[in-house]
Amino acid sequence: MASTSAQRHDVFQAIADPTRREVLRLLSIKELPISEITSHFPISRTAVAKHLHILSEAKLVSGKKVGREKIYQLHYEPLNELKQWLAYYERFWDNKLSMLQHYVEEGK
């Protein structure tokens, strides 16, 4: 059981890949079967399934069986961890933007 949890992916690992970020974007619009998700990428269905598996491990997506297909849906809740992490660093960005605004307005 320990090896299974060691292989689990967290939200940060899951969104590190651009293909997985695009899958999340697609699923943010509507629930989709793997065949429709695959049609948006120049990769195999197997490769898309692997990406969906990683997103599932991070609890960002889940699939439900509907007839012969599995329909995937996005879960926003795990993204809160990412939002909280980024919020800490926003103060640095805000400070830099304020300094730039002051610099521009002063004409220096």
PDB file of C-alpha atoms in Angstrom:
ATOM      1  CA  MET A   1       0.000   0.000   0.000  1.00  0.00           C
ATOM      2  CA  ALA A   2       2.864   2.414   0.705  1.00  0.00           C
ATOM      3  CA  SER A   3       4.189   2.122  -2.839  1.00  0.00           C
ATOM      4  CA  THR A   4       0.783   3.131  -4.229  1.00  0.00           C
ATOM      5  CA  SER A   5       0.648   6.326  -2.176  1.00  0.00           C
ATOM      6  CA  ALA A   6       4.271   7.102  -3.090  1.00  0.00           C
ATOM      7  CA  GLN A   7       3.278   7.025  -6.761  1.00  0.00           C
ATOM      8  CA  ARG A   8       0.297   9.344  -6.299  1.00  0.00           C
ATOM      9  CA  HIS A   9       0.518  12.660  -8.058  1.00  0.00           C
ATOM     10  CA  ASP A  10      -0.321  15.922  -6.348  1.00  0.00           C
ATOM     11  CA  VAL A  11      -1.971  18.939  -7.945  1.00  0.00           C
ATOM     12  CA  PHE A  12       1.365  20.600  -8.713  1.00  0.00           C
ATOM     13  CA  GLN A  13       2.709  17.547 -10.544  1.00  0.00           C
ATOM     14  CA  ALA A  14      -0.587  17.090 -12.352  1.00  0.00           C
ATOM     15  CA  ILE A  15      -0.667  20.610 -13.791  1.00  0.00           C
ATOM     16  CA  ALA A  16       3.050  20.650 -14.644  1.00  0.00           C
ATOM     17  CA  ASP A  17       2.355  19.178 -18.072  1.00  0.00           C
ATOM     18  CA  PRO A  18       0.842  21.442 -20.786  1.00  0.00           C
ATOM     19  CA  THR A  19      -1.278  18.596 -22.177  1.00  0.00           C
ATOM     20  CA  ARG A  20      -2.860  18.009 -18.782  1.00  0.00           C
ATOM     21  CA  ARG A  21      -3.504  21.739 -18.370  1.00  0.00           C
ATOM     22  CA  GLU A  22      -5.281  21.728 -21.727  1.00  0.00           C
ATOM     23  CA  VAL A  23      -7.338  18.678 -20.690  1.00  0.00           C
ATOM     24  CA  LEU A  24      -8.404  20.610 -17.574  1.00  0.00           C
ATOM     25  CA  ARG A  25      -9.345  23.591 -19.735  1.00  0.00           C
ATOM     26  CA  LEU A  26     -11.461  21.376 -22.000  1.00  0.00           C
ATOM     27  CA  LEU A  27     -13.189  19.781 -19.029  1.00  0.00           C
ATOM     28  CA  SER A  28     -13.855  23.207 -17.502  1.00  0.00           C
ATOM     29  CA  ILE A  29     -16.199  23.827 -20.439  1.00  0.00           C
ATOM     30  CA  LYS A  30     -18.110  20.539 -20.244  1.00  0.00           C
ATOM     31  CA  GLU A  31     -17.854  16.867 -19.340  1.00  0.00           C
ATOM     32  CA  LEU A  32     -16.259  14.860 -22.151  1.00  0.00           C
ATOM     33  CA  PRO A  33     -15.615  11.250 -23.143  1.00  0.00           C
ATOM     34  CA  ILE A  34     -12.012  10.233 -23.736  1.00  0.00           C
ATOM     35  CA  SER A  35     -12.645  10.007 -27.496  1.00  0.00           C
ATOM     36  CA  GLU A  36     -13.555  13.691 -27.655  1.00  0.00           C
ATOM     37  CA  ILE A  37     -10.653  14.700 -25.416  1.00  0.00           C
ATOM     38  CA  THR A  38      -8.270  12.726 -27.642  1.00  0.00           C
ATOM     39  CA  SER A  39      -9.535  14.524 -30.761  1.00  0.00           C
ATOM     40  CA  HIS A  40      -7.963  17.763 -29.447  1.00  0.00           C
ATOM     41  CA  PHE A  41      -4.426  16.350 -29.303  1.00  0.00           C
ATOM     42  CA  PRO A  42      -1.873  14.884 -31.729  1.00  0.00           C
ATOM     43  CA  ILE A  43      -1.257  11.973 -29.337  1.00  0.00           C
ATOM     44  CA  SER A  44      -2.739   8.517 -28.953  1.00  0.00           C
ATOM     45  CA  ARG A  45      -5.776   7.602 -26.895  1.00  0.00           C
ATOM     46  CA  THR A  46      -3.437   5.611 -24.642  1.00  0.00           C
ATOM     47  CA  ALA A  47      -1.339   8.715 -23.980  1.00  0.00           C
ATOM     48  CA  VAL A  48      -4.468  10.738 -23.171  1.00  0.00           C
ATOM     49  CA  ALA A  49      -5.611   7.947 -20.839  1.00  0.00           C
ATOM     50  CA  LYS A  50      -2.275   8.178 -18.983  1.00  0.00           C
ATOM     51  CA  HIS A  51      -2.732  11.942 -18.581  1.00  0.00           C
ATOM     52  CA  LEU A  52      -6.279  11.390 -17.307  1.00  0.00           C
ATOM     53  CA  HIS A  53      -4.957   8.819 -14.844  1.00  0.00           C
ATOM     54  CA  ILE A  54      -2.488  11.355 -13.399  1.00  0.00           C
ATOM     55  CA  LEU A  55      -5.238  13.988 -13.179  1.00  0.00           C
ATOM     56  CA  SER A  56      -7.447  11.392 -11.462  1.00  0.00           C
ATOM     57  CA  GLU A  57      -4.763  10.579  -8.912  1.00  0.00           C
ATOM     58  CA  ALA A  58      -4.573  14.280  -8.081  1.00  0.00           C
ATOM     59  CA  LYS A  59      -8.386  14.221  -7.730  1.00  0.00           C
ATOM     60  CA  LEU A  60      -8.706  16.906 -10.423  1.00  0.00           C
ATOM     61  CA  VAL A  61     -10.902  14.741 -12.649  1.00  0.00           C
ATOM     62  CA  SER A  62     -13.098  11.707 -12.329  1.00  0.00           C
ATOM     63  CA  GLY A  63     -14.725   9.450 -14.848  1.00  0.00           C
ATOM     64  CA  LYS A  64     -18.143   7.847 -14.760  1.00  0.00           C
ATOM     65  CA  LYS A  65     -19.307   5.033 -16.973  1.00  0.00           C
ATOM     66  CA  VAL A  66     -22.152   6.032 -19.289  1.00  0.00           C
ATOM     67  CA  GLY A  67     -23.057   3.213 -21.622  1.00  0.00           C
ATOM     68  CA  ARG A  68     -19.885   2.061 -23.330  1.00  0.00           C
ATOM     69  CA  GLU A  69     -17.977   5.273 -22.658  1.00  0.00           C
ATOM     70  CA  LYS A  70     -16.374   6.867 -19.670  1.00  0.00           C
ATOM     71  CA  ILE A  71     -17.282  10.546 -19.282  1.00  0.00           C
ATOM     72  CA  TYR A  72     -14.744  12.740 -17.493  1.00  0.00           C
ATOM     73  CA  GLN A  73     -15.520  15.757 -15.369  1.00  0.00           C
ATOM     74  CA  LEU A  74     -13.379  18.405 -13.692  1.00  0.00           C
ATOM     75  CA  HIS A  75     -13.210  18.857  -9.919  1.00  0.00           C
ATOM     76  CA  TYR A  76     -12.193  22.390  -8.950  1.00  0.00           C
ATOM     77  CA  GLU A  77     -11.631  21.789  -5.229  1.00  0.00           C
ATOM     78  CA  PRO A  78      -8.035  20.492  -5.477  1.00  0.00           C
ATOM     79  CA  LEU A  79      -7.100  23.677  -7.348  1.00  0.00           C
ATOM     80  CA  ASN A  80      -7.635  25.589  -4.093  1.00  0.00           C
ATOM     81  CA  GLU A  81      -4.272  24.275  -2.895  1.00  0.00           C
ATOM     82  CA  LEU A  82      -2.649  25.854  -5.932  1.00  0.00           C
ATOM     83  CA  LYS A  83      -4.597  29.081  -5.468  1.00  0.00           C
ATOM     84  CA  GLN A  84      -3.479  29.364  -1.844  1.00  0.00           C
ATOM     85  CA  TRP A  85       0.148  28.742  -2.772  1.00  0.00           C
ATOM     86  CA  LEU A  86       0.042  31.387  -5.514  1.00  0.00           C
ATOM     87  CA  ALA A  87      -1.747  33.906  -3.261  1.00  0.00           C
ATOM     88  CA  TYR A  88       1.324  34.068  -1.037  1.00  0.00           C
ATOM     89  CA  TYR A  89       3.448  35.230  -3.990  1.00  0.00           C
ATOM     90  CA  GLU A  90       0.930  37.744  -5.320  1.00  0.00           C
ATOM     91  CA  ARG A  91       2.208  40.303  -2.825  1.00  0.00           C
ATOM     92  CA  PHE A  92       5.587  40.258  -4.586  1.00  0.00           C
ATOM     93  CA  TRP A  93       3.967  40.799  -7.989  1.00  0.00           C
ATOM     94  CA  ASP A  94       1.723  43.559  -6.634  1.00  0.00           C
ATOM     95  CA  ASN A  95       4.745  45.305  -5.123  1.00  0.00           C
ATOM     96  CA  LYS A  96       6.672  45.161  -8.410  1.00  0.00           C
ATOM     97  CA  LEU A  97       3.695  46.534 -10.335  1.00  0.00           C
ATOM     98  CA  SER A  98       3.294  49.382  -7.843  1.00  0.00           C
ATOM     99  CA  MET A  99       6.980  50.244  -8.200  1.00  0.00           C
ATOM    100  CA  LEU A 100       6.679  50.189 -12.001  1.00  0.00           C
ATOM    101  CA  GLN A 101       3.595  52.409 -11.882  1.00  0.00           C
ATOM    102  CA  HIS A 102       5.408  54.879  -9.627  1.00  0.00           C
ATOM    103  CA  TYR A 103       8.441  54.844 -11.942  1.00  0.00           C
ATOM    104  CA  VAL A 104       6.317  55.474 -15.050  1.00  0.00           C
ATOM    105  CA  GLU A 105       4.245  58.202 -13.425  1.00  0.00           C
ATOM    106  CA  GLU A 106       7.348  60.010 -12.182  1.00  0.00           C
ATOM    107  CA  GLY A 107       8.728  60.011 -15.733  1.00  0.00           C
ATOM    108  CA  LYS A 108      12.116  58.554 -14.791  1.00  0.00           C
TER     109      LYS A 108
END
